[in-house]
CSV table of C-alpha atoms in Angstrom, one decimal:
chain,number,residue,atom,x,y,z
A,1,UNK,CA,-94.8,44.5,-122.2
A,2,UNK,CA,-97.3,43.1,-124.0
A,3,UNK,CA,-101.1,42.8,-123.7
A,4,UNK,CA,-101.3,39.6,-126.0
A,5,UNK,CA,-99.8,36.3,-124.6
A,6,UNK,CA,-96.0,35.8,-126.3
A,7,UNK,CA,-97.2,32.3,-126.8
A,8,UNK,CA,-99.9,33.4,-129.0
A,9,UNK,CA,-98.0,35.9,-131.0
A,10,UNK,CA,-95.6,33.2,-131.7
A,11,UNK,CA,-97.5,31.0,-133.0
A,12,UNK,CA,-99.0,34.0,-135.2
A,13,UNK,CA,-95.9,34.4,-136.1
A,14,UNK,CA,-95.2,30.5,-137.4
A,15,UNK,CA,-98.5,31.3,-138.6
A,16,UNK,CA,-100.2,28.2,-136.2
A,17,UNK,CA,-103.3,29.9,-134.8
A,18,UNK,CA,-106.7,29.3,-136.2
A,19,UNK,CA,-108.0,31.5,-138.6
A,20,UNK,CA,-111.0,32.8,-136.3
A,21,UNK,CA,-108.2,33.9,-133.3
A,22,UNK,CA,-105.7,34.9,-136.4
A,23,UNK,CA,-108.3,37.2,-137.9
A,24,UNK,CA,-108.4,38.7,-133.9
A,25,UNK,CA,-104.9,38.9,-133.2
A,26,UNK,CA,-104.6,41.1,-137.0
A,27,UNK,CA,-107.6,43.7,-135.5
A,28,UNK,CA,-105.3,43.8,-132.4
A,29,UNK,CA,-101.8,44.8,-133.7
A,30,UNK,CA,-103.9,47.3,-135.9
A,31,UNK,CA,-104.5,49.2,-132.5
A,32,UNK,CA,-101.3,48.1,-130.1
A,33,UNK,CA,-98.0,49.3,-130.8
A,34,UNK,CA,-96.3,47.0,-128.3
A,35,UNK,CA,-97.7,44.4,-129.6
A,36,UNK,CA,-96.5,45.0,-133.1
A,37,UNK,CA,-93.1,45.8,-131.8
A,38,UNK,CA,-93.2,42.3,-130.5
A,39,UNK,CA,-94.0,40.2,-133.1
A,40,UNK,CA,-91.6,42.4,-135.5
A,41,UNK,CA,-89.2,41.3,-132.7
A,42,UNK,CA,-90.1,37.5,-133.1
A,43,UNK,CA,-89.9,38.6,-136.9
A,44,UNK,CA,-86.2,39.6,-136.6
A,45,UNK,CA,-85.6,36.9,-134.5
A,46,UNK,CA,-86.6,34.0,-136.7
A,47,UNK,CA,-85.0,35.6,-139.7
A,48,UNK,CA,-81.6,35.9,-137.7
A,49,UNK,CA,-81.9,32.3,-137.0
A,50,UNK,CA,-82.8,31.3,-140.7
A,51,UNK,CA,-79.4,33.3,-141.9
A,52,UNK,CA,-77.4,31.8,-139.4
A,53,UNK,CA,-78.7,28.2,-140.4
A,54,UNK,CA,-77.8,29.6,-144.3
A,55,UNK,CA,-74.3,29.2,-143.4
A,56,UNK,CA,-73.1,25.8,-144.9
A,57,UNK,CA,-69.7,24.6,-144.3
A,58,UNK,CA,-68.6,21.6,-146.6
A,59,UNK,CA,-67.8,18.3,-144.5
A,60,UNK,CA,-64.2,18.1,-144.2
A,61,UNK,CA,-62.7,15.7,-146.9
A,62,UNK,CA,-60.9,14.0,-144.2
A,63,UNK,CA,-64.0,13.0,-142.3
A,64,UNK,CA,-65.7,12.6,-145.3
A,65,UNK,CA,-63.0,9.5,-146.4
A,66,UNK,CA,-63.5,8.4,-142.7
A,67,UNK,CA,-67.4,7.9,-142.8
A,68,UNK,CA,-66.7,6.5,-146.6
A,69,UNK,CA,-64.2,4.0,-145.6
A,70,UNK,CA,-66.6,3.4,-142.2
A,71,UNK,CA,-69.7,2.4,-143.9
A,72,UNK,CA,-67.7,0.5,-146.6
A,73,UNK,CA,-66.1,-1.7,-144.3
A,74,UNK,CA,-69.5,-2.5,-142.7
A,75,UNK,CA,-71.4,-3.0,-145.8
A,76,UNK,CA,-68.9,-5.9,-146.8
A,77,UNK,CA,-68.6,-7.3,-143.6
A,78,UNK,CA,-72.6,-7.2,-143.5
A,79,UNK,CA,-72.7,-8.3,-147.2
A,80,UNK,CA,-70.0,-11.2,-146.1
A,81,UNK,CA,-71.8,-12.0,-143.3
A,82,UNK,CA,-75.1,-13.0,-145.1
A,83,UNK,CA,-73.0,-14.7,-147.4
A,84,UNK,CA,-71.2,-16.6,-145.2
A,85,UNK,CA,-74.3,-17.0,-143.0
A,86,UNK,CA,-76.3,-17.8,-146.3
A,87,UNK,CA,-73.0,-21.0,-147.1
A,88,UNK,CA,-73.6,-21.7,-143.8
A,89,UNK,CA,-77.4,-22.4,-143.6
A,90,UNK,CA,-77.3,-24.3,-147.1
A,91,UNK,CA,-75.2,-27.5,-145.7
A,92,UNK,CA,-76.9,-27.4,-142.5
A,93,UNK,CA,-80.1,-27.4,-144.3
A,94,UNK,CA,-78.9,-30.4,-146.2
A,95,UNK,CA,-77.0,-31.8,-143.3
A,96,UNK,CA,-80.4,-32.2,-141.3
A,97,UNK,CA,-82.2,-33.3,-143.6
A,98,UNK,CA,-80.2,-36.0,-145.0
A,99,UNK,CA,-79.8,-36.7,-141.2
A,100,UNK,CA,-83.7,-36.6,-140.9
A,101,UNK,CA,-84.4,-38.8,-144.1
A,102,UNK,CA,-81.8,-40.9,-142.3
A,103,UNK,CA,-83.3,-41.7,-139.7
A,104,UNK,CA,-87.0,-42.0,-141.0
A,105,UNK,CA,-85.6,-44.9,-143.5
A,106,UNK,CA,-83.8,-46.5,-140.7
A,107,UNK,CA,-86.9,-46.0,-138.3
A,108,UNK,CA,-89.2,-47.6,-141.4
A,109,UNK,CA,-86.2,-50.1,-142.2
A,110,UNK,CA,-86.4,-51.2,-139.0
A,111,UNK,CA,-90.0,-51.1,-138.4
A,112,UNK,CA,-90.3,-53.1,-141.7
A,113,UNK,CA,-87.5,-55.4,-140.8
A,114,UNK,CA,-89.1,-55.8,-137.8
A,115,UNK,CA,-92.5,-56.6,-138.9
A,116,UNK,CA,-91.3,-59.2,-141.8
A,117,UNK,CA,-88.8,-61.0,-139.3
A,118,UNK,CA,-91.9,-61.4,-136.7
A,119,UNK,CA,-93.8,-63.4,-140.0
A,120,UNK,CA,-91.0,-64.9,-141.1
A,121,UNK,CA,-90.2,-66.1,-138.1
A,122,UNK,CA,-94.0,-67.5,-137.9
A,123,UNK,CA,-94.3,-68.4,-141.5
A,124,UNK,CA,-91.0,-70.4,-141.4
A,125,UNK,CA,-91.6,-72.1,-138.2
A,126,UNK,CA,-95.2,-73.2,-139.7
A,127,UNK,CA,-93.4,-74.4,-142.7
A,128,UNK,CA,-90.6,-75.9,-141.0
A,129,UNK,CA,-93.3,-77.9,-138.8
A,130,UNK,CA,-95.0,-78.6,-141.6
A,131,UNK,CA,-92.5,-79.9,-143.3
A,132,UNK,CA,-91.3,-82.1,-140.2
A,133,UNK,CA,-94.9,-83.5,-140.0
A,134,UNK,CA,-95.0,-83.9,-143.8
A,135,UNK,CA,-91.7,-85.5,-144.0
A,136,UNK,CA,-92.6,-88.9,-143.7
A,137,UNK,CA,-96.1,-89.0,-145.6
A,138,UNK,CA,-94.0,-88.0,-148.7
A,139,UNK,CA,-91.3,-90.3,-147.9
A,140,UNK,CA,-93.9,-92.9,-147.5
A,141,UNK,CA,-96.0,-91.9,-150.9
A,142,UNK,CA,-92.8,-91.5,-152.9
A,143,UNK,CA,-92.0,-95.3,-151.8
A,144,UNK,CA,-95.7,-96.2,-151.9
A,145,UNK,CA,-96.1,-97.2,-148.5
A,146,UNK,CA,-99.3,-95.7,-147.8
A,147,UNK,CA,-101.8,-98.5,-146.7
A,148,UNK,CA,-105.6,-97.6,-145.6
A,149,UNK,CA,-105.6,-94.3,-145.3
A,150,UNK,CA,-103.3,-94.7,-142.0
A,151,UNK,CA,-99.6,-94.5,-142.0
A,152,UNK,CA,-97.4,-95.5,-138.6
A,153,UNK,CA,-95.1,-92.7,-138.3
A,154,UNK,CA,-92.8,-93.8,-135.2
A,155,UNK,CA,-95.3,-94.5,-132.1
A,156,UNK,CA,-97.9,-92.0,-133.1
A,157,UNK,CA,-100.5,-91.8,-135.8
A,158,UNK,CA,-101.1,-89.4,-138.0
A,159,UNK,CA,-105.0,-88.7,-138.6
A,160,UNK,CA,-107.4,-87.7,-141.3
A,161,UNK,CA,-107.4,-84.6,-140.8
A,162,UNK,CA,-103.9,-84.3,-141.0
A,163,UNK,CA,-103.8,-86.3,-144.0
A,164,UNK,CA,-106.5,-84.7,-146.0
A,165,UNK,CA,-104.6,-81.4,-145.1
A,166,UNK,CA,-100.9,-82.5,-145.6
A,167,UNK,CA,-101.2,-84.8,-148.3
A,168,UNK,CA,-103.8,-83.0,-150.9
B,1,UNK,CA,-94.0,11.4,-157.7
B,2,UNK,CA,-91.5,12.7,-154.8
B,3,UNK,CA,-93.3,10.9,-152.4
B,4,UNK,CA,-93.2,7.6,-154.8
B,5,UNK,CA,-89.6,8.4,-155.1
B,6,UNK,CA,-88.6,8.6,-151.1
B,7,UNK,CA,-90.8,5.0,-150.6
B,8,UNK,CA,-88.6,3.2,-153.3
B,9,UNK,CA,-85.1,4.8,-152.0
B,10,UNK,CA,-86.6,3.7,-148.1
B,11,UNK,CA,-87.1,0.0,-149.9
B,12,UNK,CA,-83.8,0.4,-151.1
B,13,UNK,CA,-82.4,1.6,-147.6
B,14,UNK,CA,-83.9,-1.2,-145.5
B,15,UNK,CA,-82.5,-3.7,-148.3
B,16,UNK,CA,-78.8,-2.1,-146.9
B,17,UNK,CA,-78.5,-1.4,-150.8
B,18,UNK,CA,-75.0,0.6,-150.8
B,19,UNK,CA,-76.0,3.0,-153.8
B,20,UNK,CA,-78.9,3.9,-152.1
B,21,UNK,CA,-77.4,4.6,-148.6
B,22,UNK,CA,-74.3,6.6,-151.2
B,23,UNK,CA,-77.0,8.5,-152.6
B,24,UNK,CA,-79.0,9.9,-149.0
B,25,UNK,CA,-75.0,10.5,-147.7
B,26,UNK,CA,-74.5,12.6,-150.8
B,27,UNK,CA,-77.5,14.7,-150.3
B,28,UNK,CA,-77.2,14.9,-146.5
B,29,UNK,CA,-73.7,15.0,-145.2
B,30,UNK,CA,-74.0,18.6,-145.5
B,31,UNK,CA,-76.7,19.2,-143.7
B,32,UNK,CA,-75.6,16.7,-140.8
B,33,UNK,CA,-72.1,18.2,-140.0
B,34,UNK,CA,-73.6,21.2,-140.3
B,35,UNK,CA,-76.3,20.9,-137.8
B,36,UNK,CA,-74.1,19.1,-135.7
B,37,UNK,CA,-71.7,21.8,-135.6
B,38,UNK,CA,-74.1,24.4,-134.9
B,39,UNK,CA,-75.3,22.5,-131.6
B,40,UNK,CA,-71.5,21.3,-130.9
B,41,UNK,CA,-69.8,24.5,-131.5
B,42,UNK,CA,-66.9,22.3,-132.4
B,43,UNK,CA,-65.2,21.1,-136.1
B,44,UNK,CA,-64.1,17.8,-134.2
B,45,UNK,CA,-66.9,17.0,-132.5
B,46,UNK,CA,-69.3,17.7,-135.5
B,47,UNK,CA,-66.7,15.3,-137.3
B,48,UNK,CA,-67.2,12.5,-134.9
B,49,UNK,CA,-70.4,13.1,-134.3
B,50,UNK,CA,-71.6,12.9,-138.1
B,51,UNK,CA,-68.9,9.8,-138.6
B,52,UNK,CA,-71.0,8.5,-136.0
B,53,UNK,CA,-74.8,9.5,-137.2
B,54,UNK,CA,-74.2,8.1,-140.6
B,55,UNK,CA,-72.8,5.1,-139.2
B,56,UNK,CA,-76.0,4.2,-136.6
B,57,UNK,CA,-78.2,5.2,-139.6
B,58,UNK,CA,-76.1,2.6,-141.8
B,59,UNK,CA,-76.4,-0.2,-138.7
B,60,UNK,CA,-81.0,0.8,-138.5
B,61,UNK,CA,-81.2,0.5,-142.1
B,62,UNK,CA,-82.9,-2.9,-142.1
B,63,UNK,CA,-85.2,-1.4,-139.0
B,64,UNK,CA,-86.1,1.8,-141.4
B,65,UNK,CA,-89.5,1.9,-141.2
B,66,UNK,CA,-91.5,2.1,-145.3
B,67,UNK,CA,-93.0,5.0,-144.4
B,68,UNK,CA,-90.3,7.3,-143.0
B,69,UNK,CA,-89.1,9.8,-144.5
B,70,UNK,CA,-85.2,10.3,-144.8
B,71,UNK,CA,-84.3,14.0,-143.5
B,72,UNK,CA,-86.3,13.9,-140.2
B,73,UNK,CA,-85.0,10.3,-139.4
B,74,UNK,CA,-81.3,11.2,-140.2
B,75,UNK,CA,-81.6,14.2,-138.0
B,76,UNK,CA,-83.6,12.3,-135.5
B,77,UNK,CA,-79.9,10.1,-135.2
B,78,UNK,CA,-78.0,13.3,-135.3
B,79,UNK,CA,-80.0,14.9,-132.9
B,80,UNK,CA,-79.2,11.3,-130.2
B,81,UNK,CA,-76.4,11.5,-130.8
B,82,UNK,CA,-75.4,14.8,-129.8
B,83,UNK,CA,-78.1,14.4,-126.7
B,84,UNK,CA,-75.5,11.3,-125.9
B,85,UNK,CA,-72.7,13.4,-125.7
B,86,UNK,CA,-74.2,16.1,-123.3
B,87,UNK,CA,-75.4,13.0,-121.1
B,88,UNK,CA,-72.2,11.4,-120.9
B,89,UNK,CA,-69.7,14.8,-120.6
B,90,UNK,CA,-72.2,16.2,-119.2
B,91,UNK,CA,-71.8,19.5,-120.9
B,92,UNK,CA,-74.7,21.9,-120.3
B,93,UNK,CA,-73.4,24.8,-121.5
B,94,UNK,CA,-72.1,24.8,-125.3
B,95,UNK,CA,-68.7,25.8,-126.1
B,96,UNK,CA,-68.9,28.8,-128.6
B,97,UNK,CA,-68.6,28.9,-131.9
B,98,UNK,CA,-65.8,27.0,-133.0
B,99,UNK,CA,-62.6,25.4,-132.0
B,100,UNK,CA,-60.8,28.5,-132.6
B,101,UNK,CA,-61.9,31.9,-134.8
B,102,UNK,CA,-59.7,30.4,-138.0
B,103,UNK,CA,-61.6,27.1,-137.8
B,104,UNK,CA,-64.7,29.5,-138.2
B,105,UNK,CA,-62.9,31.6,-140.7
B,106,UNK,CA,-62.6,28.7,-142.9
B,107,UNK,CA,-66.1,28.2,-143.7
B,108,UNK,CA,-67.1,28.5,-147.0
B,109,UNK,CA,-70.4,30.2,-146.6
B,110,UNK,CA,-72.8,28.8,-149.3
B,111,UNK,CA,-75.6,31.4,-147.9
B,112,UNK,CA,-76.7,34.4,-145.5
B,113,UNK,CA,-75.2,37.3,-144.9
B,114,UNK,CA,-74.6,37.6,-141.3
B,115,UNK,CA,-70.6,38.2,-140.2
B,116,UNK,CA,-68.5,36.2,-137.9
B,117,UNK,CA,-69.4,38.1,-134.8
B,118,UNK,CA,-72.8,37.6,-135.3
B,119,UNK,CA,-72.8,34.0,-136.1
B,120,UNK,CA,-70.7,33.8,-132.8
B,121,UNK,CA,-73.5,35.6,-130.8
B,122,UNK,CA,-76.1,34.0,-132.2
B,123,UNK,CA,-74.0,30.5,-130.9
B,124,UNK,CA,-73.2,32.1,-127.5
B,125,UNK,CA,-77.0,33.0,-127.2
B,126,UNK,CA,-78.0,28.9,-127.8
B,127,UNK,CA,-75.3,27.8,-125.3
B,128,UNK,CA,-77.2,29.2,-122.8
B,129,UNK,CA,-80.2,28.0,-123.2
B,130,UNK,CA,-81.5,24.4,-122.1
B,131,UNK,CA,-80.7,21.7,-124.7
B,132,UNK,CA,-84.2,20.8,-125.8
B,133,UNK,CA,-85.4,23.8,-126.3
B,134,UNK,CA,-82.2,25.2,-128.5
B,135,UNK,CA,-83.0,22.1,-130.8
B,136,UNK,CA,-85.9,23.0,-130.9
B,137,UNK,CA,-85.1,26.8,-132.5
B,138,UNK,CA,-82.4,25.4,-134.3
B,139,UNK,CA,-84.5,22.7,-136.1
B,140,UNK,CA,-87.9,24.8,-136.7
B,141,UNK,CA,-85.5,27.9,-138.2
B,142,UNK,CA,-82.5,27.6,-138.6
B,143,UNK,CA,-83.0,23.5,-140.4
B,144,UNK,CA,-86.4,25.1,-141.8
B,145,UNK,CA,-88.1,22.1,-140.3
B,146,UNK,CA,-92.0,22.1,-139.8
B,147,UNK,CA,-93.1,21.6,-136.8
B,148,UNK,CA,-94.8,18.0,-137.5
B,149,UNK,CA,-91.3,17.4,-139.1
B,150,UNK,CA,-89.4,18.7,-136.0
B,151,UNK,CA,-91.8,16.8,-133.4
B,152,UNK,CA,-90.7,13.6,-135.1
B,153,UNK,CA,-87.1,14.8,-134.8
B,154,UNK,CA,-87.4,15.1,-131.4
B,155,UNK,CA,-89.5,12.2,-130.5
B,156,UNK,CA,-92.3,14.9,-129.1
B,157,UNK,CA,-96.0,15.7,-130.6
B,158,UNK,CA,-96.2,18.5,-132.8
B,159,UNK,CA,-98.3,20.7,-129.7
B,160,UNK,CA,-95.8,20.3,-127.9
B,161,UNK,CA,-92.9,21.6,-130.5
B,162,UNK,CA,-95.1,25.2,-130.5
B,163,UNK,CA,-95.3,25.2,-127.2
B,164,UNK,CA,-91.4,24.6,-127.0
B,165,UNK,CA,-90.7,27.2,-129.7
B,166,UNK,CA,-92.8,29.8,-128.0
B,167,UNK,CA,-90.4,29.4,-124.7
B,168,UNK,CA,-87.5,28.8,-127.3
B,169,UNK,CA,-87.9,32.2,-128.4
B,170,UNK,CA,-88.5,33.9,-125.2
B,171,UNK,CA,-84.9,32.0,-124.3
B,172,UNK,CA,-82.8,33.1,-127.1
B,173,UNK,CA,-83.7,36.4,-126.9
B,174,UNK,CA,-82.9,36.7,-122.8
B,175,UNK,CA,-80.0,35.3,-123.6
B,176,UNK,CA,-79.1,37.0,-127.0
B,177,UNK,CA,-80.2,40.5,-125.4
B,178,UNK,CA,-77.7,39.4,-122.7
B,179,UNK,CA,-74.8,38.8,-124.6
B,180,UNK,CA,-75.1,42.0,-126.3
B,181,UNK,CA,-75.2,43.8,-123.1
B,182,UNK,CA,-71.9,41.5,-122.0
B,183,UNK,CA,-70.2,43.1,-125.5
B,184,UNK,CA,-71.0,46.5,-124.5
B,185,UNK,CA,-70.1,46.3,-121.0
């Protein structure tokens, strides 16, 4: 029996009380025997424990090889897995974006394709009309048949505007 | 320096660099088995059990923390591991020291002087105690663990490690002053 808490001799003994309540505990076990026998108790506990955790037995060569070959195994299955995984991204990474590029030039292909057609398809029926409307003023100037500013092109006639236009 | 030393092995670790995980295997193995041993009371089970602790540290490497530092975090695993077993055999009480007297007889005893029968009392004494609070006593003393050390062990503040060590103690010797009395009856 003990007139001191056991919790606060052991932590005097793992030495975890604050200087102030250390300094009080030391004036104690000056005056109480039972106290003293305690903490030598605690004492002779601790070191029992620290001897028995001196013991060291060697790991068994046998398990030893085991958690050698273990861990070996893994670190070249993890080291081929990020390899593989690394081979693995690089033509995916190039797969999708040649795929990507693919499909931007064929969207801007078509886009452009697109675009010039619609013109073309303008320009050349301006051209083509033009040229059907035109037709006949050069056929008439290359055989000189142009006579007072006014040419008879089938049943209609073809103004000044149109003349002054086509044939400058 | 040390401390300069343990951050560039930890960079190593988390890199899964095999020399470096070689290296804390080398200077822990030891210690492992032997820990594990003392809480199994068993050569196979301590073999399994360490196969098995240097195998999830191998696996958490990439998760290592930089600041961690190796022992406490290798005994942390250890210390699962064996909690593991308990939860799924659901042993409560430890098997004694051993599994037989010429397994024990066939450590090579690197330090203490404390003989076979004591050994085996001291191991009979922290079968009977609960779980937590024998890790507790076996990590502070007998692993020489501090107690900010062993709180990270166990996943537990360091307040709470004292107060577990001061009912630790209390435990062991109930249980040691027992076993001497079950001798000499």
């Amino acid at each position: 029996m003990t007139c001191c808490e056991l919790d606060t001799l052991s932590r005097y003994v793992d030495g975890d009380l604050p200087p102030l309540e250390r300094g009080r505990v030391n004036e104690h076990l000056s005056d109480c025997g039972s106290c003293r026998r305690e903490v030598a108790r605690l004492r002779a506990l601790d070191d029992m424990l620290r001897a028995w955790g001196a013991h060291r037995a060697p790991l068994p060569s046998a398990s030893e090889q085991r958690i050698t070959d273990t861990v070996r195994r893994r670190h070249r299955s993890s080291t081929a897995r990020k390899f593989l995984s690394a081979s693995r991204m690089t033509p995916a990474a190039v797969g999708s974006s040649i795929a990507a590029v693919l499909v931007l030039l064929s969207v801007n292909m078509h886009a452009g394709y697109s675009s010039r057609s619609a013109s073309e398809i303008a320009w050349a029926s301006q051209q083509s009309s033009i040229k059907r409307q035109a037709a006949p003023l050069l056929k008439a100037r290359r055989s000189s048949a142009i006579q007072g500013g006014q040419i008879k092109v089938g049943t209609g006639t073809l103004g000044r505007h149109s003349n002054s236009t086509v044939l400058d | 320096m040390a401390i300069a030393l343990e951050a560039a092995l930890v960079d190593q670790l988390r890199r899964q660099e095999e020399d470096a995980f070689t290296f804390i295997y080398e200077r822990h193995k030891a210690q492992i088995y032997n820990y594990l041993y003392r809480l199994s009371g068993s050569r196979e089970l301590a073999d399994d059990l360490t196969h098995d602790t240097f195998l999830s540290a191998y696996e958490s490497l990439p998760k290592l923390r930089p600041d961690s530092n190796i022992a406490p975090w290798l005994y942390r695993i250890a210390s699962n591991r064996f909690r593991d077993v308990l939860r799924r055999k659901r042993v409560v009480s430890w098997m004694p020291w051993g599994d037989s007297p010429r397994n024990e007889a066939q450590l090579s005893v690197l330090g203490g002087e404390q003989s076979l029968p004591e050994q085996e009392a001291v191991q009979t004494a922290l079968s009977h105690m609960k779980p937590d609070y024998a890790l507790c006593l076996v990590l502070r003393l007998a692993e020489g663990f501090s107690s900010e050390e062993t709180a990270q062990i166990l996943g537990i503040s360091a307040e709470a490690v004292r107060m577990r060590l001061s009912r630790a103690r209390q435990m062991f010797k109930t249980a040691y002053a027992a076993g001497e009395l079950g001798a000499v009856g």
